[in-house]
PDB file of C-alpha atoms in Angstrom:
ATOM      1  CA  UNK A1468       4.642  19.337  -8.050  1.00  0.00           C
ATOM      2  CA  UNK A1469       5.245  16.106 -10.381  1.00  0.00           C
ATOM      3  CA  UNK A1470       8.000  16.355 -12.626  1.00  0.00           C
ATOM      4  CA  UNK A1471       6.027  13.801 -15.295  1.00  0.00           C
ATOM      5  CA  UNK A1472       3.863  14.032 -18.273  1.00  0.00           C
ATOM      6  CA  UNK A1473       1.022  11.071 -18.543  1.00  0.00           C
ATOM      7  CA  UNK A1474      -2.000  10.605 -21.089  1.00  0.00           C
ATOM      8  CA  UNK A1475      -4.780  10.959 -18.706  1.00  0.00           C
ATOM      9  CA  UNK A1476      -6.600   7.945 -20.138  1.00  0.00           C
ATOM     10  CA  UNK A1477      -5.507   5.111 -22.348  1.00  0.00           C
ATOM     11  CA  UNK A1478      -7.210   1.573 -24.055  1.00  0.00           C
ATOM     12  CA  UNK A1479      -5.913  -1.674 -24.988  1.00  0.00           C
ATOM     13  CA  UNK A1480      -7.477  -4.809 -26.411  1.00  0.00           C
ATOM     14  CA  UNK A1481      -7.252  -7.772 -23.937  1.00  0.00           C
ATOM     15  CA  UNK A1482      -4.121  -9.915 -25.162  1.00  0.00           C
ATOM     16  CA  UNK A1483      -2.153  -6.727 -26.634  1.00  0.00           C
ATOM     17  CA  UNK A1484       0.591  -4.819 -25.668  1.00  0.00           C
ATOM     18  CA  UNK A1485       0.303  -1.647 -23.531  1.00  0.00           C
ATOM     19  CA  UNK A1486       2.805   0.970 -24.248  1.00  0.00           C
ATOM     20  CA  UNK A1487       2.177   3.782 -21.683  1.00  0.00           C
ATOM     21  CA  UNK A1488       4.294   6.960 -22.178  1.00  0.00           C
ATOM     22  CA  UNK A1489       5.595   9.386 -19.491  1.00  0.00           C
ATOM     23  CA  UNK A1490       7.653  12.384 -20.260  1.00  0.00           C
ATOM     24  CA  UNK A1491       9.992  13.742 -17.574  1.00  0.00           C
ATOM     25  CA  UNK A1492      11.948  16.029 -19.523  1.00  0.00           C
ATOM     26  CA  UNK A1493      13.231  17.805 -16.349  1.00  0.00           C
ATOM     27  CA  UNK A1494      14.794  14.426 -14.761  1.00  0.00           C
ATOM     28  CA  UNK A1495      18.190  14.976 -13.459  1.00  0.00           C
ATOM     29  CA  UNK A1496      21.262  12.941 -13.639  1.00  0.00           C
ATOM     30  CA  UNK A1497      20.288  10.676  -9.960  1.00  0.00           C
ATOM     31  CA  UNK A1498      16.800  10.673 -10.223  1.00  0.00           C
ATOM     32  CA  UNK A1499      15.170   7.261 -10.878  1.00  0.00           C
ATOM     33  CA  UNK A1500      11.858   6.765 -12.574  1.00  0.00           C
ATOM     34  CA  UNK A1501       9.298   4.486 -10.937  1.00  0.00           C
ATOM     35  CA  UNK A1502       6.112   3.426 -12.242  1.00  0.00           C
ATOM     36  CA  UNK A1503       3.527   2.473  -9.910  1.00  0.00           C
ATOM     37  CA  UNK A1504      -0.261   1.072 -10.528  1.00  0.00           C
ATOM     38  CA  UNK A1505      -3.041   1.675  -8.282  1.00  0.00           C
ATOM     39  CA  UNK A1506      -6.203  -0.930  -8.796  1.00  0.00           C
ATOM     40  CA  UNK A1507      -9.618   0.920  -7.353  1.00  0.00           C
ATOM     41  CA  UNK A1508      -9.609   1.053  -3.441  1.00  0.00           C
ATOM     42  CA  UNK A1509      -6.224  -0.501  -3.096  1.00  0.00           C
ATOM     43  CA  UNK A1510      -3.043   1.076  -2.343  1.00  0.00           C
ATOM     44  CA  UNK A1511      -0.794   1.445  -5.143  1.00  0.00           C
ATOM     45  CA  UNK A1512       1.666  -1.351  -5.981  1.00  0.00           C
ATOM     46  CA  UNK A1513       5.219  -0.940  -7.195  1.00  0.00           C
ATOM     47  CA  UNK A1514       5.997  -2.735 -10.791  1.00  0.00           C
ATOM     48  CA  UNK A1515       8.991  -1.353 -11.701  1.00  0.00           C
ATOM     49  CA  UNK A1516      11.634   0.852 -11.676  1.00  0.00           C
ATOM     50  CA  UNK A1517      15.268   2.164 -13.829  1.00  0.00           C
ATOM     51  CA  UNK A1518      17.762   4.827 -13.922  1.00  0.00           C
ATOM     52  CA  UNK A1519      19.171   4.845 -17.540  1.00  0.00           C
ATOM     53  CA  UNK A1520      18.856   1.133 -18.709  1.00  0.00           C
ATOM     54  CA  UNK A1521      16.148  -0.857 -20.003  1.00  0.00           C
ATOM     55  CA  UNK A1522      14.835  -2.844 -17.282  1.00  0.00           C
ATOM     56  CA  UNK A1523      12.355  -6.113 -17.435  1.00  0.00           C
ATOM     57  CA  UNK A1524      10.849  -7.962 -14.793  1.00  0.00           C
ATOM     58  CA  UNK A1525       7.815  -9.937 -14.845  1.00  0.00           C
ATOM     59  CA  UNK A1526       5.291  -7.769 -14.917  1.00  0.00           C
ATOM     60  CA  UNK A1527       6.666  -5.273 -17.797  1.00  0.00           C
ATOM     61  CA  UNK A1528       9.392  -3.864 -19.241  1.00  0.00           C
ATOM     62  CA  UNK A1529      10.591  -0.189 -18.690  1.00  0.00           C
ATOM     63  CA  UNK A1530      12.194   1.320 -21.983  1.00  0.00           C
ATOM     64  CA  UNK A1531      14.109   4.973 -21.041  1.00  0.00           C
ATOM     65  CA  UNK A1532      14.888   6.974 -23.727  1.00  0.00           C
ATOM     66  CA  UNK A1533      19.024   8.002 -23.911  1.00  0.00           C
ATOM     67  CA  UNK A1534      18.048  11.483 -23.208  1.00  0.00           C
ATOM     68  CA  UNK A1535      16.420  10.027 -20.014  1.00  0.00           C
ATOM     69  CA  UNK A1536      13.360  12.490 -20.956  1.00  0.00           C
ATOM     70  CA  UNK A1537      10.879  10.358 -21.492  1.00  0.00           C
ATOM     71  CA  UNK A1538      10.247   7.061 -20.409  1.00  0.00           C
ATOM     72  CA  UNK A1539       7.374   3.635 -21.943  1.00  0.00           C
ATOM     73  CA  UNK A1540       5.986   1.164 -19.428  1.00  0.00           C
ATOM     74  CA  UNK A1541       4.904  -1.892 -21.842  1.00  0.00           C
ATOM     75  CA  UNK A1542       3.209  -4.888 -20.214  1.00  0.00           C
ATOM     76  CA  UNK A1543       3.393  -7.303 -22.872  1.00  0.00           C
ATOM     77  CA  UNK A1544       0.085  -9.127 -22.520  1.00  0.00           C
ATOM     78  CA  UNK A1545      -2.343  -6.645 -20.995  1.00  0.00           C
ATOM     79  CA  UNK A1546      -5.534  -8.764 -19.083  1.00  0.00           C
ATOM     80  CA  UNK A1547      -8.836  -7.382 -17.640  1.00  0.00           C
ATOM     81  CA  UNK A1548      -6.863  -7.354 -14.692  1.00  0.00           C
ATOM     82  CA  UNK A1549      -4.322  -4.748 -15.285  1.00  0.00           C
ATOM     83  CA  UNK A1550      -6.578  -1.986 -15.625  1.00  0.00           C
ATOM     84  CA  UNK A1551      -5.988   0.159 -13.589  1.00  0.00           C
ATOM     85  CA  UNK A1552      -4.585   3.492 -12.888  1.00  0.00           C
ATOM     86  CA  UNK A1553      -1.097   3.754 -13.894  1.00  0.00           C
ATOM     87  CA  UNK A1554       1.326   6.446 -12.102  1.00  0.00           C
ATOM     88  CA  UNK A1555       5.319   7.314 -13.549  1.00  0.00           C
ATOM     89  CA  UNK A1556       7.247   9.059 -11.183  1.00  0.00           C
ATOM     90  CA  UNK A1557      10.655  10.555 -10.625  1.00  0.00           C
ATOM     91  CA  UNK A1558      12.306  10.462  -7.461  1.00  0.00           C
ATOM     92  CA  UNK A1559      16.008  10.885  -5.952  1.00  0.00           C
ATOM     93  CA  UNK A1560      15.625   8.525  -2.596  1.00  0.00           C
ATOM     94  CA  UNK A1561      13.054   7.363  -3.034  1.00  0.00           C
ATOM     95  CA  UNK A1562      10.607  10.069  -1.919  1.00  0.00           C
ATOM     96  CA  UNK A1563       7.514   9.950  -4.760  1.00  0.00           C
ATOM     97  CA  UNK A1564       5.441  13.009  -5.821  1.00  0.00           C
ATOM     98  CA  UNK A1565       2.264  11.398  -7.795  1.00  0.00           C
ATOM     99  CA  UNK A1566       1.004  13.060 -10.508  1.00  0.00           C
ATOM    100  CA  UNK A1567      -2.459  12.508 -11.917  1.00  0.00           C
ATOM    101  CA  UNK A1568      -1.472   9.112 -14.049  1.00  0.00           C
ATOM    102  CA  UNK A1569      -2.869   7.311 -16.768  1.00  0.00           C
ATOM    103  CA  UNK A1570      -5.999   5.459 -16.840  1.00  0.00           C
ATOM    104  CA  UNK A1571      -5.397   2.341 -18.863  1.00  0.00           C
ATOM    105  CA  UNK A1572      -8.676   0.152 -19.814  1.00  0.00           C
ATOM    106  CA  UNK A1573      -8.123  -2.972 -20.678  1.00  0.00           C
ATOM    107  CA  UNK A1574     -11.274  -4.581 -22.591  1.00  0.00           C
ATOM    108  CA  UNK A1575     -12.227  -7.725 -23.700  1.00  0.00           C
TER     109      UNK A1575
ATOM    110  CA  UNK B 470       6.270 -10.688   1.357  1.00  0.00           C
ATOM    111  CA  UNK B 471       7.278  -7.031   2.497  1.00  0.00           C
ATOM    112  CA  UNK B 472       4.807  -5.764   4.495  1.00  0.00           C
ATOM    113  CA  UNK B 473       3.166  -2.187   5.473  1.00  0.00           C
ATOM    114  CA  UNK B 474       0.212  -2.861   7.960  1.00  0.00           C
ATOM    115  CA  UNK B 475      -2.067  -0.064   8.531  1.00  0.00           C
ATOM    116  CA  UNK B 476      -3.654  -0.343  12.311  1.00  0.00           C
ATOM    117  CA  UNK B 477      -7.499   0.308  10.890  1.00  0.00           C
ATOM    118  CA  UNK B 478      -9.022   0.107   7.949  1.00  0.00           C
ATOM    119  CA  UNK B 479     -11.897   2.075   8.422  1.00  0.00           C
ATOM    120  CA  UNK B 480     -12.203   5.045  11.280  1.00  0.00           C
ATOM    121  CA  UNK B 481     -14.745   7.106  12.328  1.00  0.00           C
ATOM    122  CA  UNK B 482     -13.943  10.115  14.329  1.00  0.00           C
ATOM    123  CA  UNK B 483     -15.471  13.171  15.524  1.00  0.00           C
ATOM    124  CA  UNK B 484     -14.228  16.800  14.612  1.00  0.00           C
ATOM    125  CA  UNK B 485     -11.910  18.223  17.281  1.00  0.00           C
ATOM    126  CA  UNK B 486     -11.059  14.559  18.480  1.00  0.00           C
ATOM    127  CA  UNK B 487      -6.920  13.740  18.611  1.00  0.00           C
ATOM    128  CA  UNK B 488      -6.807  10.773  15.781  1.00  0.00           C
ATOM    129  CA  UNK B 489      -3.421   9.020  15.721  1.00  0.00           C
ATOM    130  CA  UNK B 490      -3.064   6.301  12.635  1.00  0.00           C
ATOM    131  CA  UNK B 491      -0.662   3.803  13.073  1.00  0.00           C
ATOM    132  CA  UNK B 492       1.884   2.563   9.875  1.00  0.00           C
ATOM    133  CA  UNK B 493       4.510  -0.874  10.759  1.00  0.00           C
ATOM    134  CA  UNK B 494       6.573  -1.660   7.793  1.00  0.00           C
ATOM    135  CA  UNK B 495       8.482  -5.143   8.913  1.00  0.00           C
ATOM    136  CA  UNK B 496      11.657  -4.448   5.649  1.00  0.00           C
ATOM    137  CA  UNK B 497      13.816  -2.125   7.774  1.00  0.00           C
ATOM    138  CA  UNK B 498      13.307   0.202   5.326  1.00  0.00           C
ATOM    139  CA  UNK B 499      14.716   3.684   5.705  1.00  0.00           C
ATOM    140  CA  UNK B 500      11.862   5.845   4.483  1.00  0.00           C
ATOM    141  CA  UNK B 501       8.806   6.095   5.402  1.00  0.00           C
ATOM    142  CA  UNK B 502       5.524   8.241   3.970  1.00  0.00           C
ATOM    143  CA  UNK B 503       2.314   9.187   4.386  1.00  0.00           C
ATOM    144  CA  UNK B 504       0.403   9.982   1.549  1.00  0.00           C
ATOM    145  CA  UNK B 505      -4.079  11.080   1.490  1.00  0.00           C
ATOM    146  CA  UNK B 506      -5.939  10.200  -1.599  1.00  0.00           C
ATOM    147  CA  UNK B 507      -9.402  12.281  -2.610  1.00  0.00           C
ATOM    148  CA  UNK B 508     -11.346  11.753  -5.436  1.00  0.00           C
ATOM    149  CA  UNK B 509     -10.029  14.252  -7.946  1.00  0.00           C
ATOM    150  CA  UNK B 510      -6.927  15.314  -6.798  1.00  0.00           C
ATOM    151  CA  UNK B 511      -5.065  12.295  -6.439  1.00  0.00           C
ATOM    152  CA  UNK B 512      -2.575  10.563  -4.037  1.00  0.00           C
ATOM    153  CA  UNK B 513      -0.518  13.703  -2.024  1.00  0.00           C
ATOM    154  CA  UNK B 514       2.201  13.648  -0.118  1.00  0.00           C
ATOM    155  CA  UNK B 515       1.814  14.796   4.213  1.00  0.00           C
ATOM    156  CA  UNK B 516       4.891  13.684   5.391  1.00  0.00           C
ATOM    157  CA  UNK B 517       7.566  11.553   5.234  1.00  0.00           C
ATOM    158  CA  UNK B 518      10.619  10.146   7.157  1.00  0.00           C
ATOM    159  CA  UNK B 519      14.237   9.597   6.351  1.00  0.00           C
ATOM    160  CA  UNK B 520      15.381   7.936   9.423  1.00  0.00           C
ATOM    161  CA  UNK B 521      14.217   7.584  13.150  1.00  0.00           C
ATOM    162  CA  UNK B 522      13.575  11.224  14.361  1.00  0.00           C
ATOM    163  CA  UNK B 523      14.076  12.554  11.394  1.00  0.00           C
ATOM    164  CA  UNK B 524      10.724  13.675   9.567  1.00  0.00           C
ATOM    165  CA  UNK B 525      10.261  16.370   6.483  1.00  0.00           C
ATOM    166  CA  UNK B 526       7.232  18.149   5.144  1.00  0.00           C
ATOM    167  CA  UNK B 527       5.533  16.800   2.140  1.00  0.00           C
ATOM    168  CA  UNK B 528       2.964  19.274  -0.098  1.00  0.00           C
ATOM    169  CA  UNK B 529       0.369  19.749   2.718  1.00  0.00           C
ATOM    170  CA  UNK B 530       1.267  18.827   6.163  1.00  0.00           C
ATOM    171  CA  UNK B 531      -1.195  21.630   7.836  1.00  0.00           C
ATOM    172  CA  UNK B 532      -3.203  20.135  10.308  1.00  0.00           C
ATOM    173  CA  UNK B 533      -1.416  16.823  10.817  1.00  0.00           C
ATOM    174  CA  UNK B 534       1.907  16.061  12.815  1.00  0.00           C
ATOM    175  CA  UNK B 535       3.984  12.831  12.430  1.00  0.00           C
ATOM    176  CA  UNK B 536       6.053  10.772  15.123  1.00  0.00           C
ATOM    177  CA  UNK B 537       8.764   8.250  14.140  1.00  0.00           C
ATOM    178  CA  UNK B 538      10.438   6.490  17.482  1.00  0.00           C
ATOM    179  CA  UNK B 539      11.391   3.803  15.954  1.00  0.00           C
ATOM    180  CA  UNK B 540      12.959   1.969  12.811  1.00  0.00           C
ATOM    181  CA  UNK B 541       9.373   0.027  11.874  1.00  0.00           C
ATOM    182  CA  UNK B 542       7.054   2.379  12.509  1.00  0.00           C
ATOM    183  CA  UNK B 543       5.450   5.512  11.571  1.00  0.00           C
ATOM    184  CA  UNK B 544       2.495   7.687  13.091  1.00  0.00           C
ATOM    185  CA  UNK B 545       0.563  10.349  11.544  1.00  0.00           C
ATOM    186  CA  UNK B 546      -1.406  12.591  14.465  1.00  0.00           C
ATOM    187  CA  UNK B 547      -4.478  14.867  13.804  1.00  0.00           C
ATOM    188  CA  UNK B 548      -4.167  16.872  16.722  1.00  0.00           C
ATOM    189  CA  UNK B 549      -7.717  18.643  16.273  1.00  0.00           C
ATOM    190  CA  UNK B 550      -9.396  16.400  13.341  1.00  0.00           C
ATOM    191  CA  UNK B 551     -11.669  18.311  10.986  1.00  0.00           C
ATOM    192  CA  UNK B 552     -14.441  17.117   8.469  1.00  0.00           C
ATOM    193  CA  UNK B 553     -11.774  18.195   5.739  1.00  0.00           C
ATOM    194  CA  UNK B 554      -9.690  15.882   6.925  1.00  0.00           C
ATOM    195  CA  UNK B 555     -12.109  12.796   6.158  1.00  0.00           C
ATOM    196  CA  UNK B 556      -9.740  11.134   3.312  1.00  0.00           C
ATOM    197  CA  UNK B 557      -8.188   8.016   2.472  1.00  0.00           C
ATOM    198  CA  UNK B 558      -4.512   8.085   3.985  1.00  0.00           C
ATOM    199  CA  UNK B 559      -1.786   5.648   2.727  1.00  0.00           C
ATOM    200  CA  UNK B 560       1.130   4.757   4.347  1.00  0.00           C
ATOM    201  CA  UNK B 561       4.177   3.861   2.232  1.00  0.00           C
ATOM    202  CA  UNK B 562       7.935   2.229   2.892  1.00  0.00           C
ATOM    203  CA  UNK B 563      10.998   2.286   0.956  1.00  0.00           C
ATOM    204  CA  UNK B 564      15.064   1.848   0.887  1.00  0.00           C
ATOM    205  CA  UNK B 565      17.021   5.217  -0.471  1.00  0.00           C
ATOM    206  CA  UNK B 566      18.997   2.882  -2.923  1.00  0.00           C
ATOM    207  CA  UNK B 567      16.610   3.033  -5.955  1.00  0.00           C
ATOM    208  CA  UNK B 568      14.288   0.775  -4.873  1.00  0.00           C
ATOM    209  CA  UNK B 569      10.139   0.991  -4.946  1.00  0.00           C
ATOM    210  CA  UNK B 570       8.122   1.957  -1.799  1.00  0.00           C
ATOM    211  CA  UNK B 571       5.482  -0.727  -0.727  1.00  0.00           C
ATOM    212  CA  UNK B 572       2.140   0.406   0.245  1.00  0.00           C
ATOM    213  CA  UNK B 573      -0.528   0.278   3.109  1.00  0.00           C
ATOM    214  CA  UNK B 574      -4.029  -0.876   2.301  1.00  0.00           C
ATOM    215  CA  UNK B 575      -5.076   2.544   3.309  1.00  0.00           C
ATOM    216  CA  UNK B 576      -7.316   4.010   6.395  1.00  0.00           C
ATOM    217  CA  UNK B 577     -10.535   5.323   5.261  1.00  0.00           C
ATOM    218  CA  UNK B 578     -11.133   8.021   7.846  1.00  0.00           C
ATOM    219  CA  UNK B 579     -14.420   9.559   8.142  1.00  0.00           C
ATOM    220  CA  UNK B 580     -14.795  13.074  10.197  1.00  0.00           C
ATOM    221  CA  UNK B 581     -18.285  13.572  11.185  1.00  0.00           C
TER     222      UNK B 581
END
């Protein structure tokens, strides 16, 4: 089963910030979270990934919470093209249970 | 660019045929996965692969078997394919320090 809470569906104005929550509030002390995107009929695609720190990387920015249970994926500028279904998993090793995501719409 | 090449990307087979769907990831990654996406219930996990020979069960592996040989490459088997089994399947690569997997473009098999 996944070990992560999502939104099922989110919007966001074109040009705005996303902030997409995940709650993993039974995450132990080696398990990374990942969060994934999957664009209709393609497979999904990796954007980033942390174990306690804040991470950024080009396409967003991954802010854990010091409790570790619950986790924000922001992309900073959201564009038509980043909607899209948005998955945050946990995983020790990198094997990756998918839960049911988030839905994020971006619109003009 | 990693990449995880997926022999077909669209295959038609009939029920009771032996389907084998081929997955070459060219990082030397570790890991290995296969994943099936429906409508509805999501992206879910068949099998996966730590290392050469070395294969676990993910949350349905009934009706499928999975052969790793070598390093790069990873098969999933129907042995006795079923209209049930007509699915988008995903084939996914990773390292076991921490980093992401990289995905397949997918198979869309059809079981008539």
């Amino acid at each position: 089963d996944a070990k992560t809470t999502q939104p099922p569906s989110m919007d966001c104005a074109e040009g705005r910030a996303a902030n997409l929550p995940c709650n993993h509030s039974t995450i132990s002390g080696n398990e990374y979270v990942y969060w994934y995107r999957q664009i209709h009929s393609q497979g999904p695609q990796y954007i980033i990934h942390g174990l306690k720190n804040n991470e950024t990387n080009e396409m967003a920015s991954l802010i854990i919470t010091e409790d570790r249970k619950s986790s924000t994926l922001i992309l900073p500028h959201a564009t038509l093209r980043d909607t899209a279904v948005y998955y945050c998993i946990v995983s020790y090793r990198g094997k990756l249970i998918f839960g049911q995501g988030t839905e994020l719409s971006v619109k003009p | 660019d990693v990449k995880v090449t997926q022999s077909s990307r669209y295959l038609v087979k009939r029920t009771g045929e032996k389907v084998f769907l081929e997955c070459v990831q060219d990082m030397d990654h570790e890991n290995m996965f296969w994943y099936r996406q429906d409508p509805g219930l999501g992206l879910r996990l068949i099998y996966f692969s730590y290392d050469v020979k070395m294969k676990e069960k993910g949350d349905i592996p009934e009706g499928y078997s999975v052969s790793r040989e070598k390093k790069e490459r990873f098969s999933l088997i129907l042995e006795s394919a079923s209209t049930n089994q007509t699915s988008m399947y995903l084939c996914a690569s990773s390292s076991p320090l921490g980093w992401g997997a990289f995905f397949g473009q997918g198979t869309r098999l059809t079981v008539v």
